[in-house]
Tab-separated table of C-alpha atoms in Angstrom:
chain	number	residue	atom	x	y	z
T	1	MET	CA	73.393	4.033	9.310
T	2	GLN	CA	72.213	7.075	11.231
T	3	ARG	CA	71.674	9.471	8.317
T	4	LEU	CA	69.177	11.535	10.330
T	5	SER	CA	71.108	11.673	13.597
T	6	ASN	CA	69.967	14.607	15.760
T	7	GLN	CA	67.231	15.608	13.322
T	8	VAL	CA	63.670	16.096	14.533
T	9	ALA	CA	60.648	14.802	12.639
T	10	ILE	CA	56.900	15.063	13.071
T	11	VAL	CA	54.771	12.362	11.472
T	12	THR	CA	51.055	13.160	11.451
T	13	GLY	CA	48.925	10.036	11.503
T	14	GLY	CA	52.099	8.390	12.749
T	15	ALA	CA	50.571	5.838	15.089
T	16	GLN	CA	49.995	3.026	12.599
T	17	GLY	CA	49.883	2.006	8.959
T	18	LEU	CA	52.030	4.001	6.537
T	19	GLY	CA	52.547	6.724	9.152
T	20	GLY	CA	53.698	4.214	11.750
T	21	ALA	CA	56.109	2.607	9.298
T	22	THR	CA	57.436	6.058	8.366
T	23	ALA	CA	57.941	6.990	12.026
T	24	ARG	CA	59.814	3.731	12.689
T	25	LYS	CA	62.034	4.154	9.611
T	26	LEU	CA	62.924	7.769	10.407
T	27	ALA	CA	63.733	6.744	13.985
T	28	SER	CA	65.912	3.864	12.768
T	29	GLU	CA	67.921	6.479	10.849
T	30	GLY	CA	68.474	8.460	14.064
T	31	ALA	CA	65.695	11.060	13.957
T	32	LYS	CA	63.789	12.047	17.065
T	33	ILE	CA	60.103	11.458	16.272
T	34	LEU	CA	56.972	13.220	17.443
T	35	ILE	CA	54.127	10.822	16.625
T	36	ALA	CA	51.051	13.005	16.145
T	37	ASP	CA	47.772	11.129	15.918
T	38	LEU	CA	44.124	11.161	16.983
T	39	ASP	CA	44.670	7.705	18.488
T	40	ILE	CA	46.939	8.541	21.424
T	41	ASN	CA	46.935	4.949	22.738
T	42	THR	CA	48.319	3.552	19.494
T	43	ALA	CA	50.713	6.505	19.232
T	44	GLU	CA	52.009	5.618	22.701
T	45	SER	CA	52.449	1.978	21.656
T	46	THR	CA	54.380	2.983	18.527
T	47	ALA	CA	56.514	5.396	20.565
T	48	ASN	CA	57.268	2.581	23.017
T	49	ASP	CA	58.362	0.332	20.121
T	50	ILE	CA	60.673	3.075	18.853
T	51	ARG	CA	62.110	3.725	22.320
T	52	SER	CA	62.605	-0.026	22.861
T	53	ALA	CA	64.797	-0.014	19.751
T	54	GLY	CA	66.960	2.678	21.383
T	55	ASN	CA	65.543	5.702	19.579
T	56	ASP	CA	63.696	8.799	20.751
T	57	ALA	CA	59.933	9.186	20.227
T	58	TYR	CA	57.138	11.159	21.827
T	59	PRO	CA	53.405	10.435	21.344
T	60	TRP	CA	51.115	13.438	20.904
T	61	HIS	CA	47.360	13.791	20.434
T	62	MET	CA	46.541	15.886	17.370
T	63	ASP	CA	43.567	16.508	15.090
T	64	VAL	CA	44.808	17.815	11.728
T	65	SER	CA	41.387	19.294	10.983
T	66	LYS	CA	42.144	21.892	13.690
T	67	SER	CA	44.702	24.595	12.904
T	68	LYS	CA	45.450	25.140	16.590
T	69	ASP	CA	46.380	21.457	17.017
T	70	ILE	CA	48.858	21.682	14.132
T	71	GLU	CA	50.491	24.807	15.559
T	72	GLU	CA	50.710	23.249	19.037
T	73	THR	CA	52.206	20.048	17.598
T	74	ILE	CA	55.004	21.912	15.834
T	75	ASN	CA	55.655	24.014	18.923
T	76	LYS	CA	55.809	20.836	21.038
T	77	ALA	CA	58.454	19.224	18.822
T	78	VAL	CA	60.573	22.378	18.943
T	79	ALA	CA	60.094	22.653	22.722
T	80	LEU	CA	61.164	19.015	23.185
T	81	TRP	CA	64.201	18.964	20.924
T	82	GLY	CA	64.998	22.566	19.931
T	83	ARG	CA	64.451	22.250	16.206
T	84	LEU	CA	62.318	20.836	13.395
T	85	ASP	CA	63.872	19.220	10.324
T	86	ILE	CA	61.157	17.002	8.852
T	87	LEU	CA	57.380	17.280	8.633
T	88	VAL	CA	55.505	14.308	7.210
T	89	ASN	CA	51.888	15.264	6.464
T	90	ASN	CA	50.350	11.808	6.446
T	91	ALA	CA	47.215	12.037	8.616
T	92	PHE	CA	43.970	10.998	6.958
T	93	ASN	CA	40.836	9.404	8.348
T	94	VAL	CA	40.472	6.449	5.967
T	95	ILE	CA	37.399	5.077	7.766
T	96	ASP	CA	35.430	8.292	7.439
T	97	SER	CA	32.520	7.894	4.980
T	98	SER	CA	32.727	11.622	4.144
T	99	ASN	CA	35.395	10.729	1.580
T	100	THR	CA	33.065	8.699	-0.624
T	101	GLY	CA	30.407	9.829	-3.022
T	102	GLY	CA	30.337	12.038	-6.068
T	103	ALA	CA	29.183	15.645	-6.338
T	104	LEU	CA	25.555	14.548	-6.012
T	105	GLU	CA	26.085	12.477	-2.864
T	106	ALA	CA	28.788	14.357	-0.927
T	107	SER	CA	27.566	17.040	1.432
T	108	GLU	CA	29.120	20.457	1.869
T	109	GLU	CA	30.121	19.325	5.365
T	110	ASP	CA	31.912	16.292	3.845
T	111	TRP	CA	33.709	18.602	1.409
T	112	ASN	CA	34.820	21.048	4.109
T	113	TYR	CA	36.017	18.316	6.469
T	114	GLY	CA	37.926	16.489	3.729
T	115	MET	CA	39.613	19.666	2.524
T	116	ASN	CA	40.562	20.601	6.102
T	117	VAL	CA	42.099	17.198	6.836
T	118	MET	CA	43.853	16.610	3.530
T	119	VAL	CA	44.667	20.079	2.149
T	120	LYS	CA	44.349	22.845	4.719
T	121	SER	CA	46.440	20.794	7.152
T	122	ILE	CA	49.487	20.889	4.849
T	123	PHE	CA	49.085	24.653	4.398
T	124	ILE	CA	48.884	25.220	8.171
T	125	GLY	CA	51.721	22.745	8.702
T	126	ALA	CA	53.992	24.650	6.315
T	127	LYS	CA	52.964	28.010	7.762
T	128	ASN	CA	54.118	26.860	11.206
T	129	ALA	CA	57.046	24.560	10.287
T	130	VAL	CA	58.843	26.585	7.632
T	131	PRO	CA	59.982	29.420	9.952
T	132	HIS	CA	61.828	26.849	12.095
T	133	MET	CA	63.323	25.147	9.035
T	134	ARG	CA	64.274	28.486	7.464
T	135	ASP	CA	66.233	29.315	10.627
T	136	LEU	CA	68.177	26.056	10.156
T	137	GLY	CA	68.726	26.721	6.452
T	138	SER	CA	67.292	23.302	5.602
T	139	GLY	CA	64.271	21.071	6.028
T	140	ASN	CA	62.004	18.522	4.432
T	141	ILE	CA	58.242	18.503	4.067
T	142	ILE	CA	56.706	15.302	2.746
T	143	ASN	CA	53.026	15.478	1.785
T	144	LEU	CA	51.101	12.252	1.299
T	145	SER	CA	48.951	12.335	-1.794
T	146	SER	CA	47.786	9.214	-3.611
T	147	VAL	CA	47.637	7.637	-7.039
T	148	HIS	CA	44.075	8.981	-6.801
T	149	GLY	CA	45.538	12.473	-6.923
T	150	GLN	CA	46.410	11.666	-10.541
T	151	LEU	CA	43.850	9.032	-11.535
T	152	MET	CA	40.139	9.650	-11.050
T	153	ALA	CA	37.269	7.212	-10.460
T	154	PRO	CA	33.547	7.673	-9.870
T	155	GLY	CA	32.341	8.113	-6.316
T	156	PHE	CA	35.361	9.758	-4.666
T	157	LEU	CA	35.015	13.476	-5.353
T	158	VAL	CA	36.301	14.785	-2.010
T	159	TYR	CA	39.214	12.357	-1.661
T	160	GLU	CA	40.454	12.629	-5.233
T	161	THR	CA	40.057	16.404	-5.420
T	162	ALA	CA	41.940	16.812	-2.139
T	163	LYS	CA	44.753	14.479	-3.171
T	164	ALA	CA	45.130	16.340	-6.488
T	165	ALA	CA	45.264	19.589	-4.504
T	166	VAL	CA	48.039	18.115	-2.338
T	167	ILE	CA	50.124	17.618	-5.477
T	168	GLY	CA	49.486	21.192	-6.625
T	169	ALA	CA	50.228	22.672	-3.195
T	170	THR	CA	53.421	20.607	-2.982
T	171	ARG	CA	54.661	21.905	-6.327
T	172	GLN	CA	53.960	25.493	-5.292
T	173	MET	CA	55.638	25.079	-1.906
T	174	ALA	CA	58.686	23.407	-3.474
T	175	THR	CA	59.079	26.437	-5.734
T	176	GLU	CA	58.683	28.857	-2.867
T	177	PHE	CA	60.687	27.115	-0.147
T	178	GLY	CA	63.412	25.481	-2.270
T	179	PRO	CA	65.572	28.635	-2.296
T	180	MET	CA	65.500	28.501	1.531
T	181	GLY	CA	67.019	24.999	1.455
T	182	ILE	CA	63.667	23.351	2.263
T	183	ARG	CA	62.628	20.433	0.072
T	184	VAL	CA	58.923	19.775	-0.400
T	185	ASN	CA	57.828	16.517	-2.022
T	186	ALA	CA	54.605	14.589	-2.500
T	187	VAL	CA	54.394	10.819	-2.356
T	188	CYS	CA	51.555	9.131	-4.269
T	189	PRO	CA	51.202	5.571	-2.955
T	190	GLY	CA	48.680	3.091	-4.260
T	191	HIS	CA	46.676	0.577	-2.233
T	192	MET	CA	48.496	-1.135	0.641
């Protein structure tokens, strides 16, 4: 089935892992995919896989901790395909040690970076994506949270606080953008 035929999607952190699988699945349903990732080489490889399957994909270097990168990414998707239907906010630097430690161990720099990557990025993404979706009268924003947005454990203050904030921001955005025909949902996966 091609349920997403002619729709345009951006997947942040879309080069590999959950983001890569999401990009491939959306493409298999007919969506044109902008794969936004820090790792442009892997993004290119994933885009090649998608194109080899007969679908449309474009790799794009993006750092979600930078507001300008998010704005440019959304503008690029619209410039390529004339619209934006789906934004998947998936990017997260899982290797980064700034996401571990409690309030006594985490630095203010760790806190700021984690909040930029996991929370501010979805705010800036919505700020730039929603006007395009509003013009279409529809759209979907999918924010990746985690089971750790609901369940807490010692030693993960930044990560768990940010993922809980993603859930709260998603609920607020769903309330605000729903009347425009834009769905906003959070997904809370466990370990994979």
